[in-house]
Amino acid sequence: MTTNMKALRKMQPARGLSMEPTQVPAIGPTDVLVRVKTASICGTDLHIYGWDRWSQGRIKPPVTLGHEFCGVIEKVGDEVAALKAGDFVSAEMHVNCGHCHQCRVGEAHICPNVKIIGIDQDGAFADFVKIPASNIIKLDETIPEHYGAILDPLGNAVHTVLAGAIAGQSVLVTGCGPIGLMSIVVAKACGSSMVFATETNEHRRAMAKKMGVDVAINPATEDAVKRILGETSGTGVDVLLEMSGNPTAIQQGFKALRAGGRASLLGIPTESVPLDLVNDVIFKGATVQGIYGRRMYDTWEQMTALLKAGRLNLEPLFDERISLEKFESAFVKLQSGLAGKILLYPNGLSHN
Ligand code: NAD
Ligand code: ZN
């Protein structure tokens, strides 16, 4: 097997990324080497590309990006028995320590020692990626490859939607980026009643409609809280899925939540967010949850089961398919806020 490959890497502490020749990763006894078939770009990759303040504090170049992907196992380490070359796989890219309190009590997704492949270690925007075998998710052959490439953000959506009751519940999704859009589909598939969404970007409101939202509201031109209270007989929604990280959207979400409702917060604000705790949380008897990553591995089991059962139609979300070398145009398009999920193919384009 060849020892050289190409990868999309951050080489310098500055804006931009570059295609670089590099070495195929050497694997240890409990690792797996995966040949990447399809990858996708996440909002985090855009931050790293742009070299914002967060990236400057976190990323240590040189590093290969990419944490949304699927592929085929090329080879397995000597101690790996449950997987073999040829298996169609994706992976949980949060590698937990296995020893801390949270890891010990079944909450590995909030391990404080987590290392993320594609951020802290070389990722999947490459011909090959090295993954610990325990993080590999074997995929059913019926799951289409393009869905296999977006399981990381889809898992965020599934984790958030299924963090409480959803069947028969009315839902507000604040923010219709890729994860908000996927949440709409997951909530509906799991039997929610009315789904409302707020989104300031017109293109994304149109996407929300395509993905089955009942009411898409532009909070810049309409009083979103008034509209939602009006449509719910003054009660408010049962469930808030916060998918924007925007302070105004968060505050509106809490105002539109019914007394006794559930607020599940996934969006990451870049500043402190003032909340009316007395009226919007305490007197409301609201349940507020922070949501991080995907539960290991409950979320993966739920998500792959939903996909295998054909419950999630995410087709409107997919945008262009391009070879990895053409990454630059994808990043530019994504920064405009007008793109869906762009798929990258390090080992050549395929069409299934
Ligand atoms: P995104 O940035 O593409 O989507 C956010 C959306 O919110 C955008 O479409 C934006 O137009 C919209 N928005 C902005 N202001 C708004 C307002 N006032 N009202 C309504 N909508 C508004 O992000 P994404 O990739 O879909 O991710 C969603 C959020 O989740 C981001 O904040 C991201 O950082 C965060 N995230 C969290 C986790 C986690 O584990 N907690 C994982 C991945 C992403
Ligand atoms: Zn841990």
XYZ file of C-alpha atoms and ligand atoms in Angstrom:
397
model
C 0.000 0.000 0.000
C 1.162 3.523 -0.785
C 2.462 5.556 2.163
C 1.743 8.960 0.618
C -1.572 10.749 0.390
C -3.057 14.203 0.006
C -4.932 16.114 2.660
C -6.623 19.480 3.203
C -4.581 21.046 5.978
C -4.115 24.128 8.109
C -0.375 24.698 7.769
C 0.055 28.173 9.277
C -1.648 30.170 12.035
C -3.393 32.335 9.432
C -6.471 32.461 7.204
C -6.895 29.711 4.598
C -6.224 26.022 4.042
C -4.113 24.116 1.522
C -3.939 20.731 -0.183
C -0.717 19.094 0.973
C 1.117 15.866 0.281
C 1.422 13.967 3.555
C 1.859 10.474 4.993
C -0.884 7.877 5.317
C -1.355 7.696 9.135
C 0.301 4.739 10.866
C -2.226 2.880 13.010
C -1.788 1.351 16.460
C -3.161 -2.040 17.604
C -6.598 -0.642 18.573
C -6.993 1.744 15.607
C -8.601 1.500 12.211
C -7.502 3.118 8.940
C -10.446 4.352 6.873
C -10.359 5.265 3.185
C -12.534 8.386 3.056
C -15.295 8.249 0.445
C -17.423 11.325 1.227
C -16.850 14.204 3.633
C -18.763 17.350 4.439
C -17.847 20.813 5.698
C -19.070 21.952 9.122
C -19.487 25.515 10.464
C -16.453 24.827 12.664
C -14.316 24.218 9.544
C -15.400 27.650 8.288
C -14.216 29.219 11.560
C -10.867 27.452 11.237
C -10.559 28.472 7.574
C -11.223 32.110 8.541
C -8.870 31.826 11.546
C -11.196 33.559 14.032
C -10.416 34.119 17.718
C -11.751 30.706 18.749
C -9.542 28.899 16.180
C -6.485 30.879 17.214
C -6.893 29.610 20.772
C -7.685 26.003 19.829
C -6.000 24.884 16.591
C -2.337 23.878 16.531
C -1.138 23.790 12.898
C -0.212 21.742 11.009
C -3.418 19.715 11.188
C -5.758 18.049 8.691
C -9.388 19.207 9.064
C -12.595 17.224 8.560
C -14.867 15.530 11.074
C -17.987 14.749 9.005
C -17.356 11.737 6.777
C -17.963 8.141 5.809
C -15.689 5.635 4.130
C -14.512 2.078 3.894
C -12.088 0.387 6.276
C -8.710 -0.129 4.620
C -7.086 -2.016 7.474
C -7.514 -2.701 11.169
C -5.007 -2.836 14.037
C -3.846 -6.210 15.436
C -6.236 -6.142 18.405
C -9.348 -5.110 16.481
C -11.713 -8.074 16.142
C -15.147 -6.512 15.558
C -14.275 -4.705 12.321
C -12.633 -5.699 9.057
C -11.309 -4.262 5.803
C -14.173 -3.399 3.457
C -16.685 -2.374 6.172
C -18.716 0.769 5.332
C -18.290 3.105 8.310
C -18.514 6.546 9.835
C -17.161 7.585 13.234
C -17.815 9.542 16.382
C -14.964 12.042 16.155
C -15.100 13.063 19.824
C -12.570 10.764 21.457
C -13.291 10.577 25.183
C -10.722 9.683 27.843
C -12.560 6.683 29.339
C -11.299 7.452 32.848
C -12.941 10.628 34.128
C -16.110 10.776 36.232
C -18.399 11.461 33.252
C -16.904 8.622 31.203
C -17.416 6.293 34.168
C -21.083 7.190 34.647
C -22.131 6.788 31.007
C -21.840 10.469 29.997
C -18.827 10.205 27.714
C -20.237 12.909 25.419
C -19.378 15.511 28.075
C -15.922 14.116 28.928
C -13.819 17.192 29.850
C -10.734 15.564 28.296
C -12.310 15.055 24.860
C -10.041 15.269 21.790
C -11.732 15.913 18.476
C -10.392 14.245 15.324
C -10.273 16.925 12.614
C -9.665 19.688 15.190
C -7.119 18.459 17.746
C -5.795 15.605 15.574
C -5.622 14.912 11.831
C -9.103 14.498 10.362
C -10.995 13.207 7.360
C -10.360 15.782 4.613
C -7.800 13.325 3.267
C -7.488 10.057 1.388
C -7.223 8.207 4.711
C -8.014 8.893 8.359
C -6.964 7.035 11.504
C -9.740 6.390 14.064
C -9.779 4.407 17.350
C -11.802 1.248 16.655
C -14.141 2.007 19.571
C -15.229 5.227 17.842
C -16.085 3.545 14.541
C -19.764 3.261 13.599
C -20.456 0.419 11.203
C -23.155 1.545 8.772
C -25.896 -0.525 7.247
C -25.358 -0.808 3.475
C -28.848 0.671 2.937
C -27.724 4.048 4.329
C -26.795 6.196 1.333
C -23.217 7.442 1.200
C -24.217 11.123 1.177
C -26.170 10.589 4.409
C -23.155 8.762 5.847
C -21.141 11.970 5.371
C -23.376 14.123 7.595
C -24.018 11.857 10.577
C -22.058 14.115 12.932
C -24.433 17.131 12.608
C -27.465 14.872 12.124
C -26.487 13.305 15.439
C -26.534 16.767 17.042
C -30.096 17.181 15.763
C -31.205 13.704 16.894
C -29.598 14.208 20.322
C -31.411 17.532 20.799
C -34.821 16.413 19.519
C -34.794 13.175 21.526
C -33.517 14.772 24.767
C -37.142 14.790 26.006
C -40.689 13.936 24.939
C -41.376 14.769 21.282
C -44.398 12.721 20.105
C -47.471 14.925 20.012
C -45.470 17.955 21.132
C -45.404 21.348 19.427
C -41.889 22.527 18.646
C -40.041 25.758 17.938
C -36.701 25.507 16.137
C -34.776 28.790 16.441
C -32.218 29.014 13.600
C -32.405 27.005 10.371
C -28.759 26.287 9.634
C -28.052 22.688 8.637
C -28.633 21.379 12.184
C -31.860 23.335 12.693
C -33.113 22.075 9.321
C -32.287 18.484 10.220
C -34.052 18.945 13.577
C -37.273 19.823 11.767
C -37.144 16.529 9.864
C -36.221 14.493 12.961
C -38.973 16.097 15.109
C -41.587 15.353 12.456
C -40.340 11.791 11.974
C -40.643 11.231 15.718
C -44.246 12.343 15.782
C -44.149 15.999 16.834
C -47.236 18.105 16.190
C -46.805 21.651 14.787
C -43.226 22.685 14.084
C -42.437 26.406 14.031
C -39.090 27.827 12.973
C -37.502 31.255 13.167
C -34.751 32.207 10.722
C -33.550 35.584 9.463
C -32.049 34.233 6.211
C -34.683 33.984 3.477
C -32.928 31.155 1.627
C -32.878 29.079 4.805
C -36.560 29.765 5.554
C -37.301 28.394 2.089
C -35.183 25.320 2.928
C -37.153 24.890 6.167
C -40.363 24.809 4.137
C -38.890 22.155 1.842
C -37.966 20.119 4.898
C -41.497 20.169 6.233
C -41.739 23.008 8.753
C -45.341 24.108 9.358
C -44.660 27.791 10.056
C -41.419 29.607 9.098
C -41.126 33.046 10.678
C -38.729 35.881 9.856
C -38.084 37.420 13.280
C -36.589 40.520 11.634
C -39.906 41.527 10.092
C -42.498 39.837 12.329
C -43.019 39.527 16.084
C -42.149 35.822 16.328
C -43.301 35.406 19.936
C -46.680 37.013 19.238
C -47.179 34.833 16.173
C -46.336 31.589 18.007
C -48.494 32.454 21.024
C -51.281 33.335 18.589
C -51.007 29.994 16.811
C -50.943 28.030 20.097
C -54.007 29.646 21.733
C -51.742 31.774 23.904
C -50.033 28.711 25.454
C -46.660 28.614 23.676
C -44.782 25.589 22.331
C -44.021 22.432 24.326
C -40.421 22.202 23.127
C -37.775 24.773 22.185
C -34.868 23.481 20.094
C -32.318 26.322 20.072
C -30.158 25.963 16.959
C -28.860 29.491 16.312
C -26.638 30.601 19.196
C -28.124 34.058 18.587
C -29.013 35.937 21.817
C -32.236 37.438 20.408
C -33.378 34.074 19.064
C -32.662 32.460 22.443
C -34.644 35.109 24.328
C -37.560 34.811 21.900
C -37.433 31.038 22.197
C -37.870 31.214 25.970
C -40.744 33.713 25.625
C -42.510 31.387 23.142
C -42.042 28.308 25.380
C -45.116 27.198 27.333
C -45.077 26.924 31.118
C -43.737 23.468 31.924
C -41.996 23.227 28.542
C -38.552 21.914 27.618
C -35.755 24.122 26.260
C -32.904 22.163 24.671
C -30.010 24.437 23.776
C -27.483 23.334 21.132
C -26.542 26.672 19.494
C -23.332 28.211 20.821
C -23.513 31.957 21.561
C -20.251 33.868 21.247
C -21.229 36.256 24.062
C -23.117 36.147 27.385
C -26.872 36.005 26.898
C -29.107 37.886 29.366
C -32.174 35.802 30.273
C -35.253 36.650 32.335
C -34.749 33.668 34.647
C -37.635 34.596 36.924
C -40.344 34.771 34.280
C -38.957 32.560 31.521
C -37.483 29.701 33.535
C -38.427 29.676 37.234
C -42.080 30.789 37.228
C -42.508 28.826 33.996
C -41.217 25.643 35.558
C -39.192 25.162 32.385
C -36.711 22.326 31.932
C -33.506 23.720 30.424
C -30.872 21.420 28.946
C -27.490 22.077 27.406
C -26.838 19.698 24.526
C -23.309 18.807 23.460
C -22.215 16.430 20.721
C -23.900 13.056 20.424
C -24.539 10.612 23.278
C -22.090 7.730 22.989
C -23.560 5.733 21.614
C -27.302 6.039 22.209
C -27.636 8.868 19.679
C -25.841 6.841 17.001
C -28.138 3.855 17.559
C -31.259 6.055 17.345
C -30.013 7.953 14.290
C -28.926 4.934 12.271
C -32.178 3.135 13.130
C -34.209 6.125 11.897
C -32.150 6.195 8.694
C -32.415 2.457 8.108
C -36.187 2.706 8.536
C -36.220 5.434 5.862
C -37.781 7.964 8.259
C -35.501 10.906 7.475
C -35.706 12.607 4.093
C -32.806 15.070 4.076
C -32.486 15.371 0.282
C -33.267 19.143 0.100
C -30.290 19.794 2.368
C -27.665 18.507 -0.050
C -25.822 20.948 -2.283
C -22.901 20.475 -4.685
C -20.636 17.419 -4.825
C -17.027 18.295 -5.596
C -13.582 16.775 -5.410
C -11.564 17.739 -2.322
C -9.105 19.777 -4.423
C -11.901 22.243 -5.241
C -12.439 23.051 -1.541
C -11.905 26.801 -1.992
C -15.128 27.370 -3.937
C -17.067 25.345 -1.343
C -15.802 27.481 1.543
C -16.665 30.689 -0.330
C -20.177 29.432 -1.110
C -20.754 28.301 2.476
C -19.641 31.644 3.867
C -22.393 33.323 1.841
C -25.035 31.423 3.865
C -26.676 30.310 0.625
C -25.404 26.737 0.473
C -26.708 23.485 1.921
C -24.342 20.635 2.793
C -21.531 20.506 0.216
C -20.005 17.053 -0.195
C -16.274 16.599 -0.746
C -14.744 13.556 -2.407
C -11.031 12.977 -1.629
C -10.890 9.741 -3.629
C -12.891 10.864 -6.651
C -16.590 11.572 -7.160
C -19.074 8.751 -6.823
C -22.727 8.883 -7.674
C -24.754 6.746 -5.317
P -25.441 27.888 11.366
O -24.618 29.036 11.838
O -25.375 27.459 9.951
O -26.988 28.166 11.721
C -27.432 29.144 12.578
C -28.652 29.782 11.931
O -29.254 30.703 12.839
C -28.307 30.577 10.673
O -29.054 30.103 9.579
C -28.670 32.009 11.045
O -29.158 32.758 9.946
C -29.751 31.771 12.094
N -30.011 32.954 12.920
C -29.161 33.974 13.246
N -29.808 34.891 13.979
C -31.062 34.460 14.137
C -32.208 34.984 14.807
N -32.160 36.137 15.495
N -33.361 34.279 14.767
C -33.422 33.092 14.097
N -32.370 32.557 13.436
C -31.210 33.241 13.463
O -25.076 26.698 12.343
P -25.320 25.112 12.330
O -24.144 24.454 11.733
O -26.671 24.746 11.856
O -25.234 24.922 13.908
C -26.225 25.489 14.741
C -25.637 25.986 16.043
O -25.207 24.880 16.826
C -24.409 26.887 15.912
O -24.459 27.875 16.937
C -23.249 25.936 16.167
O -22.121 26.607 16.666
C -23.862 25.054 17.223
N -23.312 23.695 17.336
C -23.341 23.168 18.574
C -22.923 21.864 18.770
C -22.985 21.281 20.132
O -22.517 20.161 20.307
N -23.574 21.980 21.109
C -22.453 21.112 17.693
C -22.455 21.679 16.416
C -22.897 22.977 16.250
Zn -13.552 11.302 30.119
